[in-house]
Coordinates of C-alpha atoms in Angstrom, one line a residue:
I1 CA 95.4 157.7 108.3
S2 CA 98.3 160.1 108.5
D3 CA 95.1 162.8 108.1
Y4 CA 92.9 161.5 110.4
N5 CA 95.4 161.8 113.2
E6 CA 96.9 165.4 112.5
M7 CA 93.0 166.3 113.0
N8 CA 92.8 164.4 115.6
V9 CA 96.2 166.2 117.3
I10 CA 94.7 169.7 116.2
I11 CA 91.0 168.9 118.2
E12 CA 93.1 167.9 121.2
N13 CA 94.8 170.8 121.1
L14 CA 91.8 173.2 120.4
N15 CA 90.2 171.6 123.5
S16 CA 93.6 172.3 125.4
Y17 CA 93.3 176.3 124.5
F18 CA 89.9 176.6 125.6
A19 CA 90.3 175.3 128.6
Q20 CA 92.9 176.8 129.5
M21 CA 92.1 180.3 127.7
Y22 CA 88.6 179.9 129.4
G23 CA 87.9 177.7 131.6
K24 CA 85.8 174.5 131.7
F25 CA 83.0 174.7 130.6
G26 CA 80.2 171.8 131.6
N27 CA 80.0 170.0 128.3
I28 CA 82.7 170.3 126.1
E29 CA 84.5 167.8 126.8
E30 CA 81.4 165.7 125.4
E31 CA 80.9 168.0 122.9
I32 CA 84.4 167.5 121.8
V33 CA 83.9 163.5 121.6
D34 CA 80.5 163.7 119.9
M35 CA 82.9 166.1 117.2
V36 CA 85.3 163.9 116.9
K37 CA 83.2 160.7 116.4
S38 CA 81.6 162.3 113.8
F39 CA 84.8 163.9 112.4
Y40 CA 85.9 159.7 112.1
D41 CA 84.4 157.5 109.3
P42 CA 85.4 154.1 109.3
K43 CA 84.9 153.7 105.6
V44 CA 88.0 156.1 105.2
E45 CA 90.6 154.3 107.1
E46 CA 89.0 151.0 105.7
K47 CA 89.9 152.9 101.8
G48 CA 93.4 153.6 103.1
M49 CA 93.6 150.2 104.6
K50 CA 93.3 149.0 101.0
K51 CA 95.3 151.1 99.2
S52 CA 98.0 150.0 101.5
N53 CA 97.2 146.7 100.5
E54 CA 97.3 147.4 96.8
L55 CA 100.8 149.6 97.3
L56 CA 102.6 146.4 98.9
I57 CA 101.3 144.5 95.8
K58 CA 102.4 146.8 93.2
Q59 CA 105.7 146.7 95.4
L60 CA 106.4 143.2 95.9
V61 CA 105.5 142.9 91.5
K62 CA 108.3 145.5 90.8
K63 CA 110.6 143.3 93.1
F64 CA 108.9 139.8 91.9
G65 CA 107.6 140.1 88.9
N66 CA 104.2 138.9 88.7
L67 CA 102.9 137.3 91.9
S68 CA 100.2 134.4 91.9
E69 CA 96.6 135.7 92.6
E70 CA 96.9 133.6 95.7
L71 CA 99.4 135.9 97.1
K72 CA 97.7 139.1 95.9
S73 CA 94.2 137.8 97.6
K74 CA 96.1 136.7 101.0
I75 CA 98.1 140.1 101.1
M76 CA 94.4 142.0 100.4
S77 CA 93.6 140.5 103.2
L78 CA 96.2 141.5 105.8
P79 CA 95.8 143.7 108.6
I80 CA 97.5 146.9 108.2
D81 CA 99.9 146.4 110.7
K82 CA 100.8 142.7 108.8
V83 CA 101.4 145.1 105.5
N84 CA 103.6 147.7 107.2
E85 CA 105.8 144.7 108.5
I86 CA 106.5 143.4 105.0
G87 CA 106.7 146.7 103.7
E88 CA 109.6 147.9 105.8
A89 CA 111.6 144.3 105.6
I90 CA 110.9 144.1 101.8
F91 CA 114.3 144.9 100.7
D92 CA 115.6 142.1 103.0
F93 CA 113.5 139.2 100.8
K94 CA 114.9 137.5 98.7
S95 CA 112.6 135.1 97.3
L96 CA 108.5 135.1 97.8
E97 CA 108.9 132.5 99.8
D98 CA 110.3 134.8 102.6
I99 CA 106.8 136.8 102.1
N100 CA 104.6 133.3 102.5
K101 CA 106.5 132.6 105.4
L102 CA 105.4 135.9 107.2
I103 CA 101.8 135.6 105.8
D104 CA 101.6 131.7 106.9

């Protein structure tokens, strides 16, 4: 995801540079939008989110030992913002109950 964001910034910077150096072309904005759309692949984003969820599970196993399959399943279905929230708070957790409170 961070690579995607960096590439987006690069494309936007190129767009600004060409607009400043050569003036506005009639279709350059549309071409840039099409290029960004073709560059973005939702499957890559989905794979990155899955890896984040898997990393969180590994961190929790390291901190608390084995996790139940039910908890692993819940974590794998969490949206990325919730995974990030738990990942940031992991050092504050005293038990798995703290995590369950955030998930439920």
